[in-house]
Coordinates of C-alpha atoms in Angstrom, one line a residue:
M25 CA -1.1 20.4 -12.5
S26 CA -1.4 17.7 -9.8
K27 CA -3.1 14.4 -10.4
E28 CA -5.9 15.5 -8.0
E29 CA -6.5 18.7 -9.9
Q30 CA -6.5 16.8 -13.2
R31 CA -9.3 14.6 -11.8
D32 CA -11.4 17.6 -10.9
D33 CA -10.8 19.3 -14.3
Q34 CA -13.0 17.0 -16.4
P35 CA -13.3 17.8 -20.1
S36 CA -16.6 18.2 -21.9
D37 CA -17.8 15.7 -24.4
T38 CA -16.9 17.9 -27.3
E39 CA -13.3 18.4 -26.0
W40 CA -12.4 14.8 -25.6
M41 CA -14.1 13.8 -28.9
T42 CA -12.2 16.4 -30.8
D43 CA -8.9 15.4 -29.2
L44 CA -9.6 11.7 -29.8
V45 CA -10.1 12.4 -33.6
R46 CA -6.9 14.4 -33.6
L47 CA -5.0 11.6 -31.9
V48 CA -6.0 8.7 -34.1
N49 CA -5.5 10.7 -37.3
A50 CA -2.0 11.9 -36.3
P51 CA 0.8 10.5 -38.5
D52 CA 2.7 9.3 -35.4
Y53 CA -0.3 7.6 -33.7
K54 CA 1.2 4.1 -34.1
R55 CA 4.4 5.1 -32.3
W56 CA 2.3 6.8 -29.6
Q57 CA 0.4 3.5 -29.2
S58 CA 3.6 1.5 -28.8
M59 CA 5.0 3.9 -26.2
V60 CA 1.8 3.6 -24.1
A61 CA 1.7 -0.2 -24.5
A62 CA 5.3 -0.3 -23.3
T63 CA 4.1 1.4 -20.0
G64 CA 1.3 -1.2 -19.7
G65 CA -1.3 1.6 -20.3
C66 CA -0.1 3.8 -17.4
A67 CA -2.7 6.3 -16.4
H68 CA -0.2 9.1 -15.5
P69 CA 3.0 8.6 -17.5
V70 CA 6.0 10.8 -17.0
H71 CA 7.1 12.7 -20.1
L72 CA 10.9 12.9 -20.6
A73 CA 12.8 14.9 -23.2
G74 CA 16.5 14.3 -24.0
Q75 CA 18.8 11.9 -25.6
S76 CA 21.0 8.8 -24.9
T77 CA 24.1 7.7 -26.6
I78 CA 26.1 4.5 -26.5
V79 CA 29.8 5.0 -27.4
D80 CA 32.8 2.8 -27.7
A81 CA 34.9 3.4 -24.6
G82 CA 38.2 3.0 -26.4
T83 CA 37.6 4.9 -29.6
G84 CA 34.8 7.3 -28.8
E85 CA 32.8 6.0 -31.8
I86 CA 29.0 6.4 -31.4
L87 CA 27.5 3.0 -31.7
H88 CA 23.9 4.0 -31.1
A89 CA 22.1 7.3 -30.5
Y90 CA 18.5 8.0 -29.4
T91 CA 16.7 11.3 -29.1
T92 CA 13.2 12.2 -28.3
D93 CA 13.0 14.8 -31.0
A94 CA 11.4 12.4 -33.4
E95 CA 8.9 11.1 -30.8
P96 CA 5.3 12.2 -30.6
A97 CA 5.2 15.6 -29.0
G98 CA 9.0 15.3 -28.6
H99 CA 8.7 13.2 -25.4
L100 CA 9.3 9.7 -24.2
L101 CA 6.6 8.2 -22.0
V102 CA 7.7 6.4 -18.8
A103 CA 5.4 4.6 -16.4
C104 CA 4.5 6.6 -13.2
G105 CA 5.1 3.5 -10.9
N106 CA 2.3 4.4 -8.5
R107 CA 1.3 1.3 -6.4
R108 CA -2.3 2.4 -5.8
A109 CA -4.9 0.8 -8.0
S110 CA -7.2 3.9 -7.6
V111 CA -4.5 6.1 -9.1
C112 CA -2.9 3.9 -11.8
P113 CA -4.4 0.4 -12.4
A114 CA -1.5 -0.5 -14.8
C115 CA 1.4 0.3 -12.5
S116 CA -0.4 -1.1 -9.5
Q117 CA -0.7 -4.5 -11.3
T118 CA 3.1 -4.4 -11.8
Y119 CA 3.6 -3.6 -8.1
Q120 CA 1.2 -6.4 -7.2
A121 CA 3.0 -8.9 -9.3
D122 CA 6.4 -7.9 -7.8
T123 CA 5.0 -8.1 -4.3
F124 CA 3.6 -11.6 -5.1
H125 CA 7.0 -12.8 -6.3
L126 CA 8.8 -11.2 -3.3
I127 CA 6.4 -12.8 -0.8
R128 CA 6.4 -16.2 -2.5
A129 CA 10.2 -16.3 -2.8
G130 CA 10.3 -16.1 1.0
L131 CA 7.9 -19.0 1.2
T132 CA 9.0 -21.4 -1.5
G133 CA 12.4 -20.1 -2.6
G134 CA 13.5 -18.9 -5.9
K135 CA 15.0 -15.6 -7.2
G136 CA 18.1 -16.1 -5.1
V137 CA 16.3 -17.6 -2.1
P138 CA 17.0 -21.4 -1.5
E139 CA 14.1 -23.7 -1.9
T140 CA 14.9 -25.2 1.5
V141 CA 13.2 -22.1 3.1
S142 CA 9.9 -23.8 2.5
A143 CA 10.7 -26.2 5.4
H144 CA 11.2 -23.4 7.9
P145 CA 8.5 -22.9 10.5
R146 CA 6.2 -20.0 9.4
A147 CA 2.7 -18.7 10.3
F148 CA 0.3 -16.3 8.7
V149 CA -0.9 -13.8 11.4
T150 CA -3.5 -11.1 11.4
L151 CA -3.2 -8.3 14.0
T152 CA -6.3 -6.1 14.4
A153 CA -7.2 -2.7 15.9
P154 CA -9.1 -2.6 19.2
S155 CA -12.7 -1.3 19.3
F156 CA -13.3 2.4 19.7
G157 CA -17.1 2.0 19.6
P158 CA -19.7 -0.4 18.1
V159 CA -20.1 -0.2 14.3
H160 CA -22.5 -1.8 11.9
S161 CA -21.3 -5.3 10.8
H162 CA -22.3 -8.0 8.4
R163 CA -23.0 -11.3 10.2
D164 CA -24.1 -14.4 8.4
D165 CA -27.8 -15.1 9.1
R166 CA -27.6 -12.9 12.3
A167 CA -28.6 -9.4 13.2
C168 CA -26.0 -6.7 13.2
R169 CA -25.8 -6.0 16.9
P170 CA -28.8 -7.4 18.8
R171 CA -29.7 -5.5 22.0
K172 CA -32.9 -5.1 24.0
H173 CA -35.4 -2.9 22.2
G174 CA -35.6 0.6 23.7
M175 CA -32.1 0.7 25.1
L176 CA -30.6 4.1 24.3
C177 CA -27.1 5.5 24.7
E178 CA -26.4 8.8 26.5
H179 CA -27.0 10.6 23.3
G180 CA -30.5 9.2 22.8
R181 CA -29.6 6.7 20.1
P182 CA -30.3 2.9 20.1
V183 CA -27.3 1.0 21.4
G184 CA -28.0 -1.9 19.1
C185 CA -29.0 -2.7 15.5
H186 CA -31.4 -5.5 14.6
L187 CA -30.9 -5.4 10.8
R188 CA -29.2 -8.0 8.8
H189 CA -26.8 -6.0 6.6
E190 CA -25.9 -7.2 3.1
P191 CA -22.2 -7.5 2.3
H192 CA -22.3 -4.3 0.3
D193 CA -24.5 -2.2 2.6
E194 CA -23.1 1.4 2.8
R195 CA -23.7 1.4 6.6
L196 CA -21.2 -1.3 7.3
G197 CA -18.3 0.1 9.3
Q198 CA -20.2 3.2 10.3
P199 CA -20.6 3.8 14.1
I200 CA -24.0 3.0 15.6
C201 CA -23.7 6.2 17.6
P202 CA -21.0 8.6 16.1
D203 CA -21.1 10.7 19.3
C204 CA -20.2 7.6 21.4
Y205 CA -17.4 6.6 19.1
D206 CA -13.8 7.5 20.4
Y207 CA -12.6 9.3 17.3
P208 CA -9.4 10.8 19.0
G209 CA -8.5 7.3 20.2
A210 CA -9.0 5.8 16.8
V211 CA -7.0 8.4 15.0
L212 CA -4.1 8.2 17.5
W213 CA -4.1 4.4 17.3
Q214 CA -3.9 4.7 13.6
A215 CA -1.0 7.1 13.8
H216 CA 0.9 4.8 16.1
A217 CA 0.1 1.6 14.2
G218 CA 3.7 1.5 12.8
A219 CA 5.1 1.8 16.3
L220 CA 2.9 -1.0 17.6
W221 CA 4.1 -3.2 14.8
H222 CA 7.7 -2.4 15.5
R223 CA 7.3 -3.2 19.2
F224 CA 5.6 -6.4 18.3
T225 CA 8.6 -7.5 16.3
L226 CA 10.7 -6.8 19.3
A227 CA 8.3 -8.6 21.7
I228 CA 8.0 -11.7 19.6
R229 CA 11.8 -12.1 19.6
Q230 CA 11.9 -11.6 23.4
E231 CA 9.0 -14.1 24.0
L232 CA 10.6 -16.7 21.8
A233 CA 13.8 -16.3 23.9
N234 CA 11.8 -16.5 27.1
Q235 CA 10.1 -19.7 26.1
T236 CA 13.4 -21.4 25.3
G237 CA 15.0 -20.2 28.5
M238 CA 17.5 -18.0 26.8
T239 CA 18.4 -14.3 26.7
R240 CA 17.4 -12.5 23.6
R241 CA 21.0 -12.1 22.6
A242 CA 21.7 -15.8 23.0
F243 CA 18.5 -16.7 21.1
A244 CA 19.6 -14.5 18.2
Q245 CA 22.8 -16.5 17.9
H246 CA 20.7 -19.6 16.9
V247 CA 17.5 -18.2 15.3
K248 CA 16.6 -15.2 13.1
V249 CA 13.0 -14.1 13.0
S250 CA 12.0 -12.9 9.5
F251 CA 8.7 -11.4 8.5
A252 CA 6.7 -9.7 5.7
K253 CA 3.5 -7.7 6.3
V254 CA 0.9 -5.7 4.5
A255 CA -1.7 -3.3 5.9
E256 CA -5.4 -3.6 5.0
Y257 CA -8.1 -1.0 5.8
Q258 CA -11.3 -2.3 7.4
R259 CA -14.7 -0.8 6.7
R260 CA -14.5 1.1 10.0
G261 CA -11.5 3.0 8.7
L262 CA -8.9 1.3 10.8
I263 CA -6.1 -0.9 9.5
H264 CA -5.1 -4.4 10.5
F265 CA -1.9 -6.1 9.5
H266 CA -1.5 -9.5 7.7
A267 CA 2.0 -10.8 8.4
I268 CA 4.1 -13.8 7.6
I269 CA 6.4 -14.7 10.4
R270 CA 9.2 -17.2 9.7
L271 CA 11.9 -18.8 11.8
D272 CA 15.4 -19.1 10.2
G273 CA 18.8 -20.1 11.3
H274 CA 21.4 -17.5 12.2
A275 CA 22.3 -17.0 8.5
G276 CA 18.7 -16.2 7.6
A277 CA 16.8 -18.0 4.7
Y278 CA 20.0 -19.9 3.8
E279 CA 20.1 -21.8 7.0
P280 CA 17.3 -23.8 8.8
P281 CA 16.6 -23.1 12.4
P282 CA 17.5 -25.6 15.2
D283 CA 15.1 -28.5 15.6
W284 CA 13.7 -27.1 18.8
A285 CA 12.7 -23.8 17.0
D286 CA 9.6 -25.4 15.4
H287 CA 6.2 -24.3 14.4
H288 CA 4.7 -25.0 17.8
L289 CA 7.2 -22.7 19.5
L290 CA 6.4 -19.9 17.0
V291 CA 2.6 -20.2 17.5
Q292 CA 2.9 -20.4 21.3
A293 CA 5.0 -17.2 21.4
I294 CA 2.7 -15.0 19.3
P295 CA -0.3 -14.4 21.6
P296 CA 1.7 -13.3 24.7
A297 CA 3.9 -11.1 22.5
V298 CA 0.8 -9.4 21.2
R299 CA -0.5 -8.8 24.7
Q300 CA 2.8 -7.3 25.8
V301 CA 2.8 -4.5 23.3
T302 CA 1.5 -1.0 24.3
V303 CA 2.2 2.5 23.2
T304 CA 1.2 5.5 25.3
T305 CA 0.2 8.7 23.5
P306 CA 1.9 12.1 24.4
P307 CA 0.5 14.0 27.4
S308 CA -2.5 16.1 26.4
D309 CA -5.4 17.9 28.1
L310 CA -7.6 15.5 26.1
G311 CA -6.1 12.6 28.1
R312 CA -3.7 9.8 27.4
W313 CA -4.4 6.6 25.6
D314 CA -2.6 3.3 26.2
L315 CA -2.7 1.9 22.6
I316 CA -2.8 -1.9 22.2
W317 CA -3.7 -4.5 19.6
G318 CA -7.3 -5.7 19.3
D319 CA -8.7 -8.9 20.8
Q320 CA -9.1 -10.6 17.5
L321 CA -5.9 -12.5 16.7
D322 CA -5.8 -15.0 13.9
I323 CA -2.8 -17.4 13.5
R324 CA -2.8 -19.9 10.7
P325 CA -0.2 -22.4 9.5
I326 CA 1.3 -22.0 6.0
L327 CA 1.4 -25.4 4.3
L328 CA 3.2 -26.9 1.3
D329 CA 0.1 -29.0 0.5
P330 CA -2.8 -26.7 -0.6
S331 CA -5.3 -29.5 0.1
A332 CA -4.4 -29.7 3.8
D333 CA -6.1 -27.8 6.6
G334 CA -4.2 -24.5 6.3
L335 CA -3.2 -21.8 3.9
S336 CA -1.1 -22.6 0.8
E337 CA 2.0 -20.6 0.0
R338 CA 0.5 -19.3 -3.2
A339 CA -2.7 -18.3 -1.5
V340 CA -0.8 -16.3 1.2
A341 CA 1.4 -14.6 -1.4
S342 CA -1.7 -13.7 -3.5
Y343 CA -3.5 -12.4 -0.5
I344 CA -0.7 -10.1 0.6
A345 CA 0.0 -8.9 -3.0
K346 CA -3.7 -8.1 -3.4
Y347 CA -3.8 -5.6 -0.5
A348 CA -0.4 -4.1 -1.3
T349 CA -2.1 -2.0 -4.0
K350 CA -5.1 -0.9 -1.9
G351 CA -5.4 2.4 0.0
A352 CA -7.7 4.1 2.5
E353 CA -10.3 4.7 -0.2
A354 CA -11.5 1.2 0.5
S355 CA -12.9 2.5 3.8
G356 CA -14.9 5.4 2.2
T357 CA -12.2 8.1 2.1
I358 CA -10.2 9.6 -0.7
D359 CA -6.8 8.7 -2.3
H360 CA -5.0 12.0 -2.3
R361 CA -3.7 14.5 0.2
L362 CA -5.8 17.3 1.5
S363 CA -3.1 19.4 3.1
C364 CA -1.6 22.5 1.4
R365 CA 1.8 21.7 -0.1
A366 CA 3.3 25.0 0.7
C367 CA 2.7 24.8 4.4
A368 CA 2.2 21.0 4.9
G369 CA -1.2 21.7 6.4
R370 CA 0.0 24.0 9.2
G371 CA -1.7 27.1 7.7
R372 CA 1.4 29.2 8.4
L373 CA 4.8 29.5 6.7
S374 CA 6.4 30.8 9.9
L375 CA 5.3 32.1 13.3
M376 CA 4.5 35.5 11.9
A377 CA 3.4 34.7 8.3
A378 CA 0.2 33.0 7.3
C379 CA 0.3 30.7 4.2
G380 CA -0.9 32.7 1.1
H381 CA -1.8 29.5 -0.8
C382 CA -4.4 28.2 1.6
H383 CA -5.1 31.5 3.4
G384 CA -4.4 29.9 6.8
T385 CA -6.8 26.9 6.4
G386 CA -4.0 24.3 5.8
L387 CA -6.2 22.8 3.1
K388 CA -5.4 22.7 -0.6
P389 CA -7.0 25.7 -2.3
G390 CA -10.6 25.1 -3.2
L391 CA -11.1 22.2 -0.7
T392 CA -13.4 22.1 2.3
L393 CA -13.8 19.2 4.6
D394 CA -17.6 19.4 4.5
A395 CA -17.7 19.0 0.7
L396 CA -15.4 15.9 0.5
P397 CA -17.0 12.9 -1.3
V398 CA -16.5 10.6 1.7
T399 CA -18.7 8.8 4.2
D400 CA -19.8 10.6 7.3
H401 CA -17.5 8.3 9.4
A402 CA -14.5 9.1 7.2
R403 CA -15.3 12.8 7.4
R404 CA -15.3 12.7 11.2
M405 CA -12.0 10.8 11.1
I406 CA -10.5 13.3 8.8
R407 CA -11.7 16.2 10.8
T408 CA -10.3 14.6 14.0
C409 CA -6.9 14.3 12.2
W410 CA -7.2 18.0 11.3
N411 CA -8.1 19.1 14.8
L412 CA -5.5 16.9 16.6
G413 CA -2.9 17.9 14.0
A414 CA -3.2 21.6 15.1
R415 CA -2.2 20.6 18.7
P416 CA 1.5 21.0 19.6
E417 CA 1.7 17.8 21.5
F418 CA 0.7 15.8 18.4
K419 CA 2.9 17.8 15.9
A420 CA 5.4 15.0 15.4
L421 CA 2.5 12.7 14.1
R422 CA 1.9 15.0 11.1
L423 CA -1.8 14.2 11.2
R424 CA -2.9 16.8 8.7
P425 CA -0.7 15.6 5.8
W426 CA -2.0 12.1 6.6
A427 CA -5.6 13.0 7.2
H428 CA -6.7 11.4 3.8
M429 CA -5.2 8.1 5.2
L430 CA -7.3 8.6 8.4
G431 CA -4.1 9.1 10.4
F432 CA -2.2 6.0 9.2
R433 CA 1.3 7.1 8.2
G434 CA 3.3 3.9 7.9
H435 CA 4.3 1.6 5.0
F436 CA 1.5 -0.5 3.5
S437 CA 3.9 -3.3 2.9
S438 CA 7.3 -4.1 4.4
K439 CA 9.6 -6.9 5.2
S440 CA 12.6 -7.7 7.3
R441 CA 16.0 -7.7 5.4
A442 CA 16.5 -11.5 5.6
Y443 CA 13.0 -12.5 4.4
S444 CA 13.7 -12.5 0.7
L445 CA 14.9 -10.2 -2.1
N446 CA 13.8 -6.5 -2.4
L447 CA 11.4 -4.9 -4.8
A448 CA 14.4 -2.9 -6.2
D449 CA 16.0 -6.2 -7.1
L450 CA 13.0 -7.2 -9.2
R451 CA 12.8 -3.8 -10.8
N452 CA 16.5 -3.8 -11.6
A453 CA 16.3 -7.3 -13.1
R454 CA 13.3 -6.2 -15.3
A455 CA 15.2 -3.0 -16.5
A456 CA 18.3 -5.1 -17.2
H457 CA 16.2 -7.6 -19.2
R458 CA 14.7 -4.8 -21.3
A459 CA 18.0 -3.1 -21.9
A460 CA 19.7 -6.4 -22.9
D461 CA 16.8 -7.1 -25.3
A462 CA 17.1 -3.6 -26.9
R463 CA 20.9 -4.0 -27.3
E464 CA 20.4 -7.3 -29.0
R465 CA 17.9 -5.8 -31.4
H466 CA 20.4 -3.1 -32.3
G467 CA 23.4 -5.4 -32.6
L468 CA 25.2 -3.8 -29.7
P469 CA 27.5 -5.3 -27.1
A470 CA 25.9 -7.0 -24.2
L471 CA 24.8 -5.0 -21.2
G472 CA 27.6 -4.6 -18.7
D473 CA 30.3 -4.9 -21.4
S474 CA 33.2 -2.7 -20.2
T475 CA 33.9 -1.6 -23.8
T476 CA 30.9 0.7 -24.0
L477 CA 29.7 3.8 -22.2
V478 CA 26.1 5.1 -22.0
L479 CA 25.8 8.9 -22.0
G480 CA 22.4 10.4 -21.4
H481 CA 20.7 13.7 -20.7
W482 CA 17.1 13.8 -19.6
R483 CA 14.7 16.4 -18.3
F484 CA 11.2 16.3 -16.9
A485 CA 8.7 17.6 -19.5
G486 CA 5.3 16.8 -17.9
I487 CA 2.9 14.1 -16.8
G488 CA -0.4 12.6 -17.9
Y489 CA -2.5 12.7 -21.1
T490 CA -4.8 15.0 -23.0
P491 CA -8.5 14.0 -22.8
G492 CA -8.5 11.9 -26.0
E493 CA -5.2 10.2 -25.1
A494 CA -6.5 9.2 -21.7
I495 CA -9.4 7.3 -23.4
M496 CA -7.1 5.5 -25.8
A497 CA -4.6 4.7 -23.0
E498 CA -7.3 3.0 -20.9
H499 CA -8.3 1.0 -24.0
I500 CA -4.6 -0.1 -24.4
R501 CA -4.3 -0.9 -20.7
Q502 CA -7.3 -3.3 -21.0
R503 CA -5.8 -5.0 -24.0
V504 CA -2.5 -5.4 -22.3
Q505 CA -4.2 -6.8 -19.1
T506 CA -6.2 -9.3 -21.2
A507 CA -3.1 -10.5 -23.0
R508 CA -1.3 -11.0 -19.6
H509 CA -4.3 -12.9 -18.2
I510 CA -4.3 -15.2 -21.2
Q511 CA -0.6 -15.8 -20.9
A512 CA -0.8 -16.5 -17.2
E513 CA -3.6 -19.0 -17.8
R514 CA -1.5 -20.8 -20.4
E515 CA 1.5 -21.0 -18.0
D516 CA -0.7 -22.3 -15.1
G517 CA -2.4 -24.8 -17.4

């Protein structure tokens, strides 16, 4: 059963109470608690069955053996690792913390990155989507969209809004006139946002070279442009990118750039590079769109001194890490795919055979677009993805599988190779620390000792909890989170 189906199959009060009583009275409840706590209170742990043996490489003697036969239900629980807070709050916090350290290492150094990197020119840049039609907005002490009273659009709706929306008003981000809103353009821009970002990274290098009177190849011999970025959904359902752009020497973070490659040069090159970027959509009888960045461009310095007029390194790292765990659900949509897994939303398995799972709809069995728990604006975006995804000219965009993301199909967070270490490096270091700690507890040779071999056999045995287990796991997650917050406050203090 998928995670989405598990959400829909909610147990009755009697079922979860009975299961909860069974769980807390089980003889192996304490062990189950410790396994869940080891995952941080993961909401959808992976169940593994099998065994692991550590043997002496020279003699074949078994030094330590572990099997899941004695574990509760015969399974070992492993964290799911999902980055989205709406799916697994526990694993998303781990992902957020890793992203924070990854971003901060590229700003202040540490974890293998030299501290001298903090002196390199860098800027915090926000790139936005263009307007595809007026939407309701929150403006401090001002009306939403003041226009002359009585002015109507071609669909007979007012062109303005004289209300002062509160920050949590459900109308924020919704089009003032849905029929005037360019939904195909918005979806296609979203689908090409990754291409726009890629072309911007090329354009900024070219513009930096132009401003210094060099060719791009000659400039690259002196300066390397490093970056890290995260995508954030706006209320209107479109993403914008928050990015750190840093100038390094030819060797990356380990070498400062030449004196002439300073912060002023970086800031001067960003606006023209943004204006140069354009992506043209494939030919279609609907027309062609020249996709560009929006007019709103924010460039801020990143400063060592948090009291100065700019953004501190810690604030930038925290900001990017915060949005690394968010998804499209922040803009009123859902956090799981709608397309049928068997046919990937096409409705057909081949040219002659319709999909028997979705009966040709392309949707997961039991789903209808009209019944989705989303805002009207998100529903129109999803339906536009569905309709455009059926057209052969947009087949490569795979809009139906990405309809729940309102067309966006890129990475939420990414970085250039030279910016800092990778997430995999942090995960491997954490796994190595835990393995070394376990070996020390059992009196085994240190991890990496060539005198021992680890032999293991594992198989997938399921995912998730029973109703009672899910309640206790959430309680454990909250306790783990509180303990981490207390420890963090002590370390900061």
